[in-house]
Amino acid sequence: MKKLLKSSLLIGAFLFPLFISAQDKPIINATVSGIILDAKTNERIIGATVSIKGTTKVASTDANGEFALITGQKLPFTLIVSFIGYIKKEVVINESKVEIRIELDTKNLADVVVTSRRRQEAVQDIPIPISVIRGVTVEDQGAFNVNRLKELVPTVQFYASNARNTTLNIRGLGSTYGLTNDGIDPGVGYYVDGVYYARPAATALDFIDIDQVEVLRGPQGTLFGKNTTAGAFNVTSRTPTFDPSASFELSYGNKGYVQAKASVSGPLSKKLAARVSFTGTQRDGLLYNTRTQTNINDINNLGIRGQLLFKPTDKINFTFIADVTDQNPVGYGWPVAKVVTTKRAAYRQFNAIIGDLGYTLPYKSAFERILDLDTPSRAGNQLGGLSLNADFKIGGGTLTSTTAWRYWKWDPLNDRDYTGLNSFSISSGTSAHDQYSQEFRYSGKVNDKISGVIGAFGLWQDLRTYPVHTEEAGTAQWRFAQSSTSPLWKTPGLFDNFGIKTTYGIQSSSVALFAQADWSITEKLHVLPGIRYNKDAKKANYSRATYGGLQTTDAALLALKNGVYSNQTFDIDASEDNFSGQLTLQYKLNQNVNTFGTYSLSYKPIGVNVGGLPTANGMVLTELATVKPEAVRHFELGVKTKPSASSVLNVVFHNTNIKDYQTQVQTPEPGVNRGYLANAEEVRVIGFEVDGSIRVNNHFTFNGAFAYTDGKYVKFTNAPVPIEEVGGTTAFKDISGGVLPGISKYAGSLGTEITGKGSLFGLKGNYFGGLDVYYRSTFSSSPSPSQFLDIEGYALLNGRVGFRASNGISLFVWGRNLGNKDYYEQLLVAPGSAGQIGGILGDPRTYGVTLRYTLN
């Protein structure tokens, strides 16, 4: 708490002079003023937006419904007036003082504008399935990161045991399920302000002053810089403005929750504007460690972003962005959710092992939210970077250059056995990453019939241990590793502080050319072909060496030690190039019905294993050091409709087949850290999605989404056995026909928002309330289907109620998981496959209050 308040004060001290200076610098010398009224009641409208068409000049009406615009424009010119719930109005004015009346809009839903095709378009007009979440919606619902956003978009799956081990999938595809292997590329692209974020840990960050999140489903490689075989997140921040503005927000909740946000924007000169944004979040740990007598798995996040916008002319924009986010939670650790009986001998079962060691778990259920880990928890996660975006309006389009550098530093310390025993006592995979990217893109019209995007993209990454990864066993490890009745296992000190130190580095590059056209054959029929050429190269070196334990030359004892950890060294130099593309047919039956069909081929780059390789007969299986690229064949049919002026309804059917599917598999070998990558011969995901919204009148809005997703291994003949079959006659099995992990067959969300005019403490404004329910059915939490690793379906209820005053003040109370549902987000088999399974718990009921002030 002290750290957050101290940081908030420092940031405030920095922001306040900028805000003051922004207001002290008038950049123009003429004023247009007026009043905005309700056309029916003549009531003055407070908080309406008034802008000059064709310029960036914007103002809002004050508590008296009045506005003032300072501008150098010569009369006459056009004003655009808009306010939530009212019909947007354009008025040509000839005088410097005006009175404008606007009408209530009780029928129409406002068009949502997106930039996914690198130009501004109404989302209902483009032939791509997209879910759009406005920044205001994200903030009101407390969805301050991607993990919470998944409750609004049921086709998104997000799993994380910590920031590094993060899986972001769309329709069940994208990243390997389980613990992250650094040698794999994500299939879901994550972009913030046009910059590709390469590391999965980026998706664990808090959103900072975002304007909108667009979730594109399906392959998007002909539109975005990095190839994205499963979809993309396109996150855009609020940009600097030439009119002074600011917003401040403070939230308090149970579990010690405190969140502070601030944003200040304004002009530094006639052609230069700035924006500085800050966010800080803290919350007490939701688990109690009886060994250290501290709460763990807390939240301790700070983030700041600074932007400069330079507009030398109306046709040229330069945007420079610098950001850094620092997360330092005490975490992460997880309790034992269940114990599975394997096919090993009775003395090798978990309950027998801990019984012999005189240990008992200090809880009966994981949802008691206590544990007794003997290793202190740490999970330092820092990301940041610099970017320069330049837009040049040339001809009928815009040439864009995006140059970026980003870095990541990861500093963890984990207890890998999920118990208070000194077994796998240390896991510390400290890492560092640098990425450099450059994208050139031209988007616009060729003529009246043809428009499109053409671009080039380059990405270079350097990912390395920082300085070394450490895995260490302890005094209890002999009993977990014991695989015979030989008395040698009891040799004193055999596994005490026995571990491995691993160093590796991966240098990878990706270069691509891409293009997509939109050919309007007729006003209703469009053909959209797209093509991409991609070349990926990866060089990796891997070296690990054992240390500690009993120092001996006895061959029998050395064999026991090598069964836990052994030395490994290998080098990888791999490259792959390919062509991919898509073809979309779009037919607009009328202005309310838009149909489309897409067929696409895409590829996911080659992968390299840097988590350790399994062995056979004492030999390292170096042929598993690389995994083949994925070949993705995708087909979808969709229809976007407006059944009425006050509603939208969209339906999409999709079918995806992947050859050489890259999957993360587990092995009983403790030295294969985080499992290893392998190729399943073929997988298939089919499904359909329905989403829509309706405004009943000016006070009630309903929205909902439903997804049916069926993901299966079409062919995987050499998959590792599930936990319950470990120790059987074979270590591999044919799981063809089995379900893919992480996919609920049914998922959906339903929400409602209710608003009404009123007053609070003498302030005029609108009361509002909202309820949202999110549901997902049972899903597998194991790459190889297991009867013990299915997670039961669950439903979550979130709500909020509050008041938005017309002067920019908002006050509301909120609650998440109002039913206090106990549920798992993920189940993880502990290293060594003794039978204990760790449970990643969903958050319990949380609630709080938020005060927000927006000044325009």
Tab-separated table of C-alpha atoms in Angstrom, residues 146 158-159 162-168 175-176 178-192 195-205 226 233 327 381-384 405-410 429-437 457 459-465 469 504-508 538 604-608 610-611 664 674 677:
chain	number	residue	atom	x	y	z
A	146	VAL	CA	-6.667	-9.934	-20.508
A	158	PHE	CA	-6.530	-17.474	-20.952
A	159	TYR	CA	-4.516	-19.662	-18.571
A	162	ASN	CA	2.309	-17.071	-13.362
A	163	ALA	CA	3.085	-14.275	-15.827
A	164	ARG	CA	5.672	-16.289	-17.746
A	165	ASN	CA	3.556	-19.418	-17.986
A	166	THR	CA	0.698	-17.735	-19.811
A	167	THR	CA	-1.471	-19.217	-22.536
A	168	LEU	CA	-3.643	-16.946	-24.683
A	175	SER	CA	-0.276	-21.356	-27.708
A	176	THR	CA	0.659	-24.651	-26.143
A	178	GLY	CA	0.517	-25.800	-19.807
A	179	LEU	CA	3.888	-24.382	-18.808
A	180	THR	CA	5.546	-22.114	-21.347
A	181	ASN	CA	8.486	-23.299	-23.436
A	182	ASP	CA	10.472	-20.307	-24.677
A	183	GLY	CA	11.150	-21.932	-28.035
A	184	ILE	CA	7.587	-21.648	-29.315
A	185	ASP	CA	5.831	-18.764	-31.071
A	186	PRO	CA	2.286	-17.771	-30.075
A	187	GLY	CA	-0.448	-18.258	-32.646
A	188	VAL	CA	-2.486	-15.349	-31.268
A	189	GLY	CA	-0.884	-12.021	-32.084
A	190	TYR	CA	-0.936	-9.433	-29.315
A	191	TYR	CA	-0.581	-5.854	-30.582
A	192	VAL	CA	-0.616	-2.632	-28.595
A	195	VAL	CA	3.457	-2.956	-31.947
A	196	TYR	CA	3.673	-6.743	-31.739
A	197	TYR	CA	4.416	-8.048	-28.218
A	198	ALA	CA	6.334	-11.310	-28.641
A	199	ARG	CA	6.411	-12.717	-25.099
A	200	PRO	CA	3.318	-14.329	-23.515
A	201	ALA	CA	4.057	-12.491	-20.252
A	202	ALA	CA	2.878	-9.264	-21.921
A	203	THR	CA	-0.721	-10.462	-21.707
A	204	ALA	CA	-0.486	-10.513	-17.900
A	205	LEU	CA	0.038	-6.741	-17.749
A	226	LYS	CA	3.594	-11.135	-37.355
A	233	PHE	CA	-5.702	-8.855	-30.059
A	327	GLN	CA	4.932	-6.436	-11.376
A	381	ASN	CA	7.882	-9.367	-14.182
A	382	GLN	CA	8.968	-6.209	-15.977
A	383	LEU	CA	8.201	-5.191	-19.537
A	384	GLY	CA	8.714	-1.958	-21.366
A	405	TRP	CA	12.123	-1.969	-29.254
A	406	ARG	CA	10.780	-3.914	-26.318
A	407	TYR	CA	12.318	-5.765	-23.405
A	408	TRP	CA	11.250	-8.305	-20.784
A	409	LYS	CA	12.878	-9.322	-17.510
A	410	TRP	CA	11.608	-12.257	-15.476
A	429	GLY	CA	13.972	-19.590	-14.464
A	430	THR	CA	15.278	-16.024	-14.616
A	431	SER	CA	15.059	-14.756	-18.195
A	432	ALA	CA	15.647	-11.644	-20.290
A	433	HIS	CA	14.353	-10.774	-23.726
A	434	ASP	CA	14.875	-8.020	-26.268
A	435	GLN	CA	12.915	-7.589	-29.474
A	436	TYR	CA	13.281	-5.156	-32.353
A	437	SER	CA	10.551	-4.778	-34.957
A	457	PHE	CA	7.505	-6.719	-41.457
A	459	LEU	CA	11.205	-8.985	-36.120
A	460	TRP	CA	14.442	-9.910	-34.345
A	461	GLN	CA	14.466	-11.466	-30.866
A	462	ASP	CA	17.144	-12.319	-28.338
A	463	LEU	CA	15.854	-14.494	-25.501
A	464	ARG	CA	18.265	-15.791	-22.877
A	465	THR	CA	18.652	-17.085	-19.353
A	469	HIS	CA	18.022	-21.169	-14.674
A	504	TYR	CA	20.542	-21.091	-23.110
A	505	GLY	CA	19.944	-18.457	-25.701
A	506	ILE	CA	17.587	-18.188	-28.651
A	507	GLN	CA	18.176	-15.717	-31.454
A	508	SER	CA	15.286	-15.657	-33.871
A	538	LYS	CA	16.052	-19.713	-35.032
A	604	LYS	CA	3.168	-21.251	-37.437
A	605	PRO	CA	6.999	-21.084	-37.279
A	606	ILE	CA	9.323	-23.912	-36.386
A	607	GLY	CA	9.815	-24.490	-32.646
A	608	VAL	CA	12.865	-25.340	-30.572
A	610	VAL	CA	14.848	-25.335	-24.495
A	611	GLY	CA	13.243	-26.903	-21.442
A	664	GLN	CA	3.354	-29.245	-24.953
A	674	ARG	CA	8.063	-27.500	-18.073
A	677	LEU	CA	7.365	-29.636	-27.366
